[in-house]
Structures are given as C-alpha cells and as structure tokens.
C-alpha cells in the first residue's frame, strides 16, 4: 500500500495549480508544494489521520498550501525592495557630495567669482549653500520659492562654468 505522501504526489500538478492560483510564480509554487509534502510526512508521523477514504484529505492539503504560501508572502513583504527609480536619487546624492568636494578645493576661485556677482545672486547662493533650505528662506523673506531656486541654480551653474 502506498503512503499518504506518495498518493498526494500523484496529484502534484494539481497542487502546483492550486498554489499558482494564490498568485505564485511556478518556481515558488514548486517549492511550496515540496514543503507541503514534508509537512504531510511530519503530520503522519505525529499520528494524524489525513486519509479521506482511499485518498488524501484535499481540504487539509489546501490549508497547508495556503498557510505555507501566506508565510512566504509575509516574509517577502518584510524585505526591503529597491527599485531602479530609487537608485537615481542615490546617484544624485553622490553628485552633491562631489560638488561639495569640488567647492572646497576651489574655495578661493569661488569666492572671487561670488564677489563679482550681483549682490542678490551672491547672498541667495551663500545662504542656500550654507545649508538653509530654499523653502525656509522663501518663508522668511517673502520671496517666491521659484525665484530663489532659479537664482541659486543659475548661480551654481555659472560658478561651475567659470571653474
């Protein structure tokens, strides 16, 4: 007489399809079904009666498959996923650090260029470069955010071109 796991294996493709119906990819579905076979073997060794007539209890197998799938799904949900769109921000941070290093190396040149600029452009650049946010400066001065941002951006671009 065949064991319970051997009889369950006769419906292997059906079990795979059940797990795929949960939204699983085929390779993960195969792993989950293999885990179910292990669970069935352990439960039979514990003395549980999982027979339904001459066949395996399909409802029990479904519940085991669903439980294993949900455990895997919960573990996957806890993993931190980084998408390519997010890595662009990381690259921009590196470019900012490079700008700061270049600024420190060429401080004398930058100071000379700043002294030649219009006072408004110089002051806006110095305040924002010192660490104050454009939004905070805008709130304090009443000057529009866009105006301050554009002034900072064009001054920074001008300085880079001069160096």
Short mmCIF file of C-alpha atoms in Angstrom, two decimals:
data_model
loop_
_atom_site.label_atom_id
_atom_site.label_comp_id
_atom_site.label_asym_id
_atom_site.label_seq_id
_atom_site.Cartn_x
_atom_site.Cartn_y
_atom_site.Cartn_z
CA UNK A 1 0.00 0.00 0.00
CA UNK A 2 1.24 3.46 -0.91
CA UNK A 3 1.99 6.04 1.73
CA UNK A 4 -0.05 9.22 2.09
CA UNK A 5 2.75 11.35 0.60
CA UNK A 6 3.01 9.05 -2.45
CA UNK A 7 -0.73 9.32 -3.05
CA UNK A 8 -0.58 13.10 -2.61
CA UNK A 9 2.27 13.20 -5.15
CA UNK A 10 0.00 11.61 -7.79
CA UNK A 11 -1.83 14.97 -7.90
CA UNK A 12 1.38 17.01 -8.00
CA UNK A 13 0.32 19.13 -10.99
CA UNK A 14 -2.99 19.89 -9.32
CA UNK A 15 -1.21 21.09 -6.17
CA UNK A 16 1.06 23.30 -8.29
CA UNK A 17 -2.01 24.82 -9.97
CA UNK A 18 -3.64 25.43 -6.59
CA UNK A 19 -0.60 27.36 -5.38
CA UNK A 20 -0.35 29.28 -8.67
CA UNK A 21 -3.98 30.30 -8.17
CA UNK A 22 -2.85 32.10 -4.99
CA UNK A 23 -0.72 34.34 -7.23
CA UNK A 24 2.58 32.50 -7.01
CA UNK A 25 5.15 32.09 -9.78
CA UNK A 26 5.80 28.49 -10.96
CA UNK A 27 9.19 28.01 -9.29
CA UNK A 28 7.95 29.24 -5.91
CA UNK A 29 4.80 27.14 -6.31
CA UNK A 30 7.01 24.08 -6.75
CA UNK A 31 8.89 24.90 -3.55
CA UNK A 32 5.67 25.40 -1.60
CA UNK A 33 4.28 22.04 -2.78
CA UNK A 34 7.52 20.35 -1.73
CA UNK A 35 7.13 21.95 1.70
CA UNK A 36 3.58 20.56 1.83
CA UNK A 37 4.91 17.03 1.22
CA UNK A 38 7.33 17.48 4.12
CA UNK A 39 4.52 18.78 6.33
CA UNK A 40 2.29 15.84 5.38
CA UNK A 41 5.08 13.39 6.22
CA UNK A 42 5.67 15.05 9.61
CA UNK A 43 1.95 15.11 10.41
CA UNK A 44 1.51 11.43 9.53
CA UNK A 45 4.50 10.57 11.75
CA UNK A 46 2.79 12.51 14.59
CA UNK A 47 -0.18 10.18 14.22
CA UNK A 48 -2.66 12.45 12.42
CA UNK A 49 -5.18 10.65 10.22
CA UNK A 50 -5.11 12.59 6.94
CA UNK A 51 -6.90 9.97 4.85
CA UNK A 52 -10.21 10.69 3.18
CA UNK A 53 -11.34 7.24 2.16
CA UNK A 54 -8.57 5.88 -0.09
CA UNK A 55 -7.31 9.38 -0.97
CA UNK A 56 -5.54 12.21 0.77
CA UNK A 57 -7.66 14.84 2.53
CA UNK A 58 -7.73 17.61 -0.13
CA UNK A 59 -9.04 20.23 2.27
CA UNK A 60 -6.15 19.62 4.66
CA UNK A 61 -3.64 19.86 1.80
CA UNK A 62 -5.25 23.10 0.63
CA UNK A 63 -4.98 24.58 4.14
CA UNK A 64 -1.32 23.54 4.41
CA UNK A 65 -0.52 25.00 1.00
CA UNK A 66 -2.32 28.24 1.82
CA UNK A 67 -0.55 28.52 5.19
CA UNK A 68 2.89 28.00 3.67
CA UNK A 69 2.12 30.49 0.90
CA UNK A 70 0.98 33.15 3.39
CA UNK A 71 4.14 32.64 5.48
CA UNK A 72 6.30 33.12 2.37
CA UNK A 73 4.23 36.14 1.32
CA UNK A 74 4.64 37.76 4.75
CA UNK A 75 8.40 37.21 4.67
CA UNK A 76 8.60 38.75 1.18
CA UNK A 77 6.58 41.75 2.32
CA UNK A 78 9.10 42.45 5.08
CA UNK A 79 12.03 42.55 2.65
CA UNK A 80 13.19 45.95 1.57
CA UNK A 81 12.92 46.36 -2.17
CA UNK A 82 14.91 48.98 -4.03
CA UNK A 83 13.70 49.88 -7.49
CA UNK A 84 15.82 51.45 -10.21
CA UNK A 85 13.92 54.72 -9.87
CA UNK A 86 15.13 54.96 -6.28
CA UNK A 87 18.77 54.39 -7.22
CA UNK A 88 18.74 57.59 -9.30
CA UNK A 89 18.26 59.52 -6.04
CA UNK A 90 21.27 57.73 -4.55
CA UNK A 91 23.38 58.71 -7.54
CA UNK A 92 22.26 62.32 -7.19
CA UNK A 93 23.38 62.30 -3.56
CA UNK A 94 26.85 61.18 -4.69
CA UNK A 95 26.95 64.02 -7.22
CA UNK A 96 26.08 66.52 -4.47
CA UNK A 97 28.97 65.22 -2.37
CA UNK A 98 31.30 65.60 -5.36
CA UNK A 99 30.05 69.19 -5.83
CA UNK A 100 30.85 69.91 -2.18
CA UNK A 101 34.36 68.47 -2.55
CA UNK A 102 34.97 70.49 -5.71
CA UNK A 103 33.65 73.59 -3.95
CA UNK A 104 36.03 73.05 -1.03
CA UNK A 105 39.02 72.57 -3.36
CA UNK A 106 38.23 75.70 -5.33
CA UNK A 107 37.01 77.90 -2.48
CA UNK A 108 39.28 80.82 -3.40
CA UNK A 109 38.13 80.79 -7.04
CA UNK A 110 34.50 80.53 -5.96
CA UNK A 111 34.87 83.43 -3.52
CA UNK A 112 36.42 85.57 -6.28
CA UNK A 113 33.56 84.69 -8.67
CA UNK A 114 30.96 85.39 -5.97
CA UNK A 115 32.44 88.82 -5.26
CA UNK A 116 31.99 89.73 -8.94
CA UNK A 117 28.31 88.68 -8.95
CA UNK A 118 25.31 90.88 -8.32
CA UNK A 119 24.73 91.17 -4.54
CA UNK A 120 21.33 89.44 -4.65
CA UNK A 121 22.66 86.38 -6.50
CA UNK A 122 25.66 86.17 -4.16
CA UNK A 123 23.56 86.44 -1.00
CA UNK A 124 20.98 83.85 -2.13
CA UNK A 125 23.75 81.42 -3.15
CA UNK A 126 25.65 81.84 0.14
CA UNK A 127 22.57 81.36 2.31
CA UNK A 128 21.34 78.24 0.49
CA UNK A 129 24.86 76.77 0.15
CA UNK A 130 25.34 77.20 3.90
CA UNK A 131 22.54 74.70 4.49
CA UNK A 132 19.32 76.71 4.71
CA UNK A 133 16.54 75.23 2.61
CA UNK A 134 15.03 77.21 -0.25
CA UNK A 135 11.57 76.78 1.29
CA UNK A 136 12.66 78.17 4.67
CA UNK A 137 14.38 81.15 3.02
CA UNK A 138 11.27 81.78 0.95
CA UNK A 139 9.04 81.79 4.05
CA UNK A 140 11.36 84.13 5.94
CA UNK A 141 11.89 86.66 3.14
CA UNK A 142 8.57 86.52 1.34
CA UNK A 143 10.41 85.98 -1.97
CA UNK A 144 8.87 83.25 -4.10
CA UNK A 145 10.35 79.78 -3.87
CA UNK A 146 10.75 79.56 -7.65
CA UNK A 147 12.66 82.84 -7.80
CA UNK A 148 15.07 81.77 -5.08
CA UNK A 149 15.53 78.30 -6.53
CA UNK A 150 16.21 79.63 -10.04
CA UNK A 151 18.68 82.20 -8.70
CA UNK A 152 20.54 79.51 -6.75
CA UNK A 153 20.52 77.11 -9.69
CA UNK A 154 21.75 79.64 -12.26
CA UNK A 155 24.43 80.99 -9.90
CA UNK A 156 25.65 77.46 -9.19
CA UNK A 157 25.72 76.71 -12.93
CA UNK A 158 27.62 79.95 -13.60
CA UNK A 159 30.21 79.11 -10.93
CA UNK A 160 30.71 75.61 -12.35
CA UNK A 161 31.27 77.04 -15.82
CA UNK A 162 33.83 79.53 -14.50
CA UNK A 163 35.81 76.90 -12.64
#
